[in-house]
Short mmCIF file of C-alpha atoms in Angstrom, two decimals:
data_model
loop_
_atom_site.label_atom_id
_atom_site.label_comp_id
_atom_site.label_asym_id
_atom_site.label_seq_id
_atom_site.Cartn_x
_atom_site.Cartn_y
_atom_site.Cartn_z
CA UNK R 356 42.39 -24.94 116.47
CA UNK R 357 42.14 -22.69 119.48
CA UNK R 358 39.31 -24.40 120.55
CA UNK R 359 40.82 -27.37 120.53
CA UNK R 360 43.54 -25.15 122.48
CA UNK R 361 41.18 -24.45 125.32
CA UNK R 362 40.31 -28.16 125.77
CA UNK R 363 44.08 -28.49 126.54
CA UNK R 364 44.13 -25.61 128.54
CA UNK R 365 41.24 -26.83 130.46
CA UNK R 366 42.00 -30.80 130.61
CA UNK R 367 44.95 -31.32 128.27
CA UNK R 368 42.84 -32.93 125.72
CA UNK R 369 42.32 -32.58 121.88
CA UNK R 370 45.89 -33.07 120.24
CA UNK R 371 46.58 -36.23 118.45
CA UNK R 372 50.41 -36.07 117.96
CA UNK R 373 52.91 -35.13 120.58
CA UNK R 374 54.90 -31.91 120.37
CA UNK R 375 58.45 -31.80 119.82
CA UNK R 376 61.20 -31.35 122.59
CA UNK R 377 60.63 -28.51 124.61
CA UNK R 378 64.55 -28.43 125.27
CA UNK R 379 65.48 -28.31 121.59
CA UNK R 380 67.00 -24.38 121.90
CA UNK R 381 67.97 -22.17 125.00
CA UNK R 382 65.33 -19.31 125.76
CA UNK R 383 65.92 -16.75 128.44
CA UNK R 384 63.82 -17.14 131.73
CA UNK R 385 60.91 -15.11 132.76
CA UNK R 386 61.46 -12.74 135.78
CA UNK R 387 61.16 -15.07 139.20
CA UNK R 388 58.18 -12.99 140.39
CA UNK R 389 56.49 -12.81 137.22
CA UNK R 390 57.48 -16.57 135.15
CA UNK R 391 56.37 -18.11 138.91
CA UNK R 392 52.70 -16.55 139.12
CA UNK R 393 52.29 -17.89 135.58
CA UNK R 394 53.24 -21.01 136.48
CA UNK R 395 51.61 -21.65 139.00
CA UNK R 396 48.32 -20.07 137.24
CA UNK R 397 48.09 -22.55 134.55
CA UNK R 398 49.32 -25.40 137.07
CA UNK R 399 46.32 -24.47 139.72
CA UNK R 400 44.13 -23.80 136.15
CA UNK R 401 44.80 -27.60 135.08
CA UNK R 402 44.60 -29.10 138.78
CA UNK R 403 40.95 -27.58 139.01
CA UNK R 404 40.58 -28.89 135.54
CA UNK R 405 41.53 -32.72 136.57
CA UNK R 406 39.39 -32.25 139.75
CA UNK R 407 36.31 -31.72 137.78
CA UNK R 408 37.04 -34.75 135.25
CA UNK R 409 37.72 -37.38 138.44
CA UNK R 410 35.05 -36.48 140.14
CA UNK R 411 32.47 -39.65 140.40
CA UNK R 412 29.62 -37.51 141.03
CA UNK R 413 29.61 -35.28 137.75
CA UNK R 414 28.03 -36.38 135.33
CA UNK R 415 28.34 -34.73 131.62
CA UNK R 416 26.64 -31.28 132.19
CA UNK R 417 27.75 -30.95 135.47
CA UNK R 418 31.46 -31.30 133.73
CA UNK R 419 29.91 -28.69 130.84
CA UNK R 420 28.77 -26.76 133.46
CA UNK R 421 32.18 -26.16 135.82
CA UNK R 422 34.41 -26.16 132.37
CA UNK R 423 31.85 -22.98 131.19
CA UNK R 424 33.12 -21.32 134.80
CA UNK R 425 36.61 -21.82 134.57
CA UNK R 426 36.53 -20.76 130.96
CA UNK R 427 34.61 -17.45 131.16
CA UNK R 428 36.95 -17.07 134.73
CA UNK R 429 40.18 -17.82 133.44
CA UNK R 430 41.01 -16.81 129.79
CA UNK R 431 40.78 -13.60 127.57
CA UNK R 432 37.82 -15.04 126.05
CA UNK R 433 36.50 -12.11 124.41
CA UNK R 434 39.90 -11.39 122.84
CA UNK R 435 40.52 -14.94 121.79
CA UNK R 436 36.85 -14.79 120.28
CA UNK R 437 38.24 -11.36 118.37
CA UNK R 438 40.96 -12.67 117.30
CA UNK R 439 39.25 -15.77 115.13
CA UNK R 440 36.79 -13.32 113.56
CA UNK R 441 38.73 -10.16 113.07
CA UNK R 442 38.78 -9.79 109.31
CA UNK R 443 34.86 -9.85 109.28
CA UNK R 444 34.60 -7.60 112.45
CA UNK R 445 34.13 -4.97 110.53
CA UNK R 446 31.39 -6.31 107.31
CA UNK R 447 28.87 -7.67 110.78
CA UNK R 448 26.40 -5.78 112.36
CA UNK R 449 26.96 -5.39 115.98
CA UNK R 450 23.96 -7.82 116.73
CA UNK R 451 25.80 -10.45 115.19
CA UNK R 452 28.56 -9.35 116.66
CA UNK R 453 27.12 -9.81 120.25
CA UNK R 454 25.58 -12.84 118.95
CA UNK R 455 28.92 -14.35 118.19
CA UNK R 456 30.32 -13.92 121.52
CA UNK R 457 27.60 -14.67 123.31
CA UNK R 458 27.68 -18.46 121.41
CA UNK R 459 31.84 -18.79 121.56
CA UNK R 460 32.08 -19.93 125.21
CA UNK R 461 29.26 -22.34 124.92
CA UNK R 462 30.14 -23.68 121.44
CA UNK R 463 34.07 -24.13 123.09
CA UNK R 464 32.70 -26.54 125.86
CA UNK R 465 29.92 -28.26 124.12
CA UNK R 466 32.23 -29.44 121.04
CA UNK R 467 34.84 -30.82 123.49
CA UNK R 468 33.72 -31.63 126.41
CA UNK R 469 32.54 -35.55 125.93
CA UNK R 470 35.95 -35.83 124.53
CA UNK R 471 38.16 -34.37 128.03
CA UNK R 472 37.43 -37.64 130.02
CA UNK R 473 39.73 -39.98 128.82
CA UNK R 474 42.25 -37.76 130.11
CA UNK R 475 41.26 -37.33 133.44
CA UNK R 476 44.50 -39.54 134.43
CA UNK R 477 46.91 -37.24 133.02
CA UNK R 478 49.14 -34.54 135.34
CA UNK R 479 50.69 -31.66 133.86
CA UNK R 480 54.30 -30.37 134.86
CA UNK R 481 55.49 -26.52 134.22
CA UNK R 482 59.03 -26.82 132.03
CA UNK R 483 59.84 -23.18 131.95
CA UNK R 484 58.31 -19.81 131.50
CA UNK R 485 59.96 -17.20 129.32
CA UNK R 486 58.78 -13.20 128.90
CA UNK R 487 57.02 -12.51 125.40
CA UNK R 488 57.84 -8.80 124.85
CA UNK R 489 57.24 -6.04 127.24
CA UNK R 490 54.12 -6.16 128.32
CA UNK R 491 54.17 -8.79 130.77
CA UNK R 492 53.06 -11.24 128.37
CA UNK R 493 54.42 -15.37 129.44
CA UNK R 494 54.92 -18.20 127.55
CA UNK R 495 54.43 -21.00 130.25
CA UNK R 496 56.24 -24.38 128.57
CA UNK R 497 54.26 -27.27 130.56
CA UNK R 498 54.36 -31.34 129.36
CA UNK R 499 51.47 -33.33 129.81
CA UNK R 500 51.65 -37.14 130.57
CA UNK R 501 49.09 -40.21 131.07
CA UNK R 502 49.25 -43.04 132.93
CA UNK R 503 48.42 -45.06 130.11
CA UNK R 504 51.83 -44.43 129.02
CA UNK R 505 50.88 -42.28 125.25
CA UNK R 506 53.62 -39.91 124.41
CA UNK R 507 53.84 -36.57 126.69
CA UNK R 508 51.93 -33.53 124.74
CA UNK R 509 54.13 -30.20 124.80
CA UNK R 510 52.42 -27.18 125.03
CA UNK R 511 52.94 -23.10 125.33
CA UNK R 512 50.32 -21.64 126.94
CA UNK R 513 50.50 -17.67 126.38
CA UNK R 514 49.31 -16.24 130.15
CA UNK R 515 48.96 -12.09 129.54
CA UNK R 516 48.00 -10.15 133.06
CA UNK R 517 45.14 -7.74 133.37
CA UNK R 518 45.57 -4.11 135.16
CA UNK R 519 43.72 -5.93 137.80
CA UNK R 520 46.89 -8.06 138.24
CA UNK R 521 44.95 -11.36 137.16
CA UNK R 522 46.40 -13.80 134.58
CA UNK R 523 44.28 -14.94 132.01
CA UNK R 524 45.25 -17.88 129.10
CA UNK R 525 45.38 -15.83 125.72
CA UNK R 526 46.75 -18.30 123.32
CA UNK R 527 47.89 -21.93 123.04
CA UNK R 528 50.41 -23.20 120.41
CA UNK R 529 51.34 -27.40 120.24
CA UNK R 530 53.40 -29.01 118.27
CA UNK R 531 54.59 -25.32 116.81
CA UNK R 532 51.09 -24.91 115.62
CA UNK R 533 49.43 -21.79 116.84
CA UNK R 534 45.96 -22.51 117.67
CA UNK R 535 44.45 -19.48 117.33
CA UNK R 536 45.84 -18.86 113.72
CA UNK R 537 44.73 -22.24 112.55
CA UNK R 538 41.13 -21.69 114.32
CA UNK R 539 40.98 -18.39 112.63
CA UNK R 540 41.76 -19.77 109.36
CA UNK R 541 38.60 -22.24 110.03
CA UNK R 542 36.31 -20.14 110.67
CA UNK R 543 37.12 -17.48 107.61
CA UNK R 544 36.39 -20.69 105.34
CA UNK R 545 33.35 -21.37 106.95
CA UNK R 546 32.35 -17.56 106.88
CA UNK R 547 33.20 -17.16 103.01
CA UNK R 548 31.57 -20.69 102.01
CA UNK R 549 28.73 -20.26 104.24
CA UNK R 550 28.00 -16.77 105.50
CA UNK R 551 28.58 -15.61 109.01
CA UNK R 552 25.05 -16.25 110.04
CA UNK R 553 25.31 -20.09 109.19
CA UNK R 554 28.62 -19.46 111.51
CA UNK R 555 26.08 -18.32 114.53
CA UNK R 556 23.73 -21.53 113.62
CA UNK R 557 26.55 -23.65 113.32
CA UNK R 558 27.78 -22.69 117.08
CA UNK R 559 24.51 -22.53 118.39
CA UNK R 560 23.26 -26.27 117.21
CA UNK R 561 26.80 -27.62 118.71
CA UNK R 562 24.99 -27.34 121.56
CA UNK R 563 22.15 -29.95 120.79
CA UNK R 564 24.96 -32.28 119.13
#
């Protein structure tokens, strides 16, 4: 689930297997000057990430409350939002349209956020970054570990830069699962079973949960 890909992004959370070798086949290496600013994007992204989880002095919606800023700062939320709805984009009316992306970012930290702090003692290390196509799109390759000694969680994180020059997290795929395709295929059962406006409910009382 990609939402479930943006509690790893933001604390490495959510994933109950580990990932295969990243190692298993050769890829080609992203430019320096490009593959490095990636890097180090998602590695600064997941260092803020631990430093609101160990802090003694937040409590759960001051957590809810710094993940909501680092989400609406740091990834392509409206296109990853898109993305999960786009075969009905087009059967909504724009009101529930705005409606829908007005709930995502909140509905994203309120489902996962009571579930980040048991992995406030993990680190996260950068493997490798390779170029996806030719639009400056990275695949950033990072390993996540704990303390309590659980097997490392693999991870791609897909980092595309704006014409601003800022990086933003686009996509997350563990285990060779692509989150967003599997979140997408969640909500277009929910949609067809329930309706899209029970969709808007359902993300709205998340937040009550």
């Amino acid at each position: 689930m990609v939402i479930r890909a943006i509690a790893i992004l933001l604390a490495s959370a959510a994933v109950a297997t580990s990932a295969p070798g990243l190692a298993a086949a050769a890829a080609p290496t992203a430019p320096a000057d490009n593959g490095k600013a990636a890097g180090a994007f998602i590695s600064d992204l997941a260092q803020r990430a631990y430093g609101v989880l160990r802090d003694k002095s937040n409590d759960r919606n001051a957590v809810r409350s710094q993940f909501r800023a680092l989400l609406k700062e740091n990834f392509a939320i409206t296109d990853i939002g898109n993305r999960l709805i786009r075969r009905h984009v087009r059967t909504i009316s724009k009101q529930q349209y705005q409606a829908y992306q007005a709930a995502f970012p909140d509905y994203v930290v309120d489902t996962y956020t009571d579930n980040l702090f048991e992995f406030a003692d993990s680190e996260l290390r950068i493997v490798r970054t390779v170029p996806r196509g030719t639009r400056g799109t990275i695949d950033v390759y990072a390993r996540v570990t704990r303390k309590n000694g659980a097997q490392p969680i693999d991870s791609i994180w897909t980092v595309k830069k704006t014409e601003s020059g800022k990086y933003l997290v686009d996509n997350l795929t563990v285990a060779g699962v692509n989150l967003s395709l599997t979140q997408e295929a969640d909500f277009t059962a929910y949609i067809q079973k329930n309706g899209f406006d029970a969709l808007l409910q359902f993300m709205k009382d998340r937040k009550s949960a």
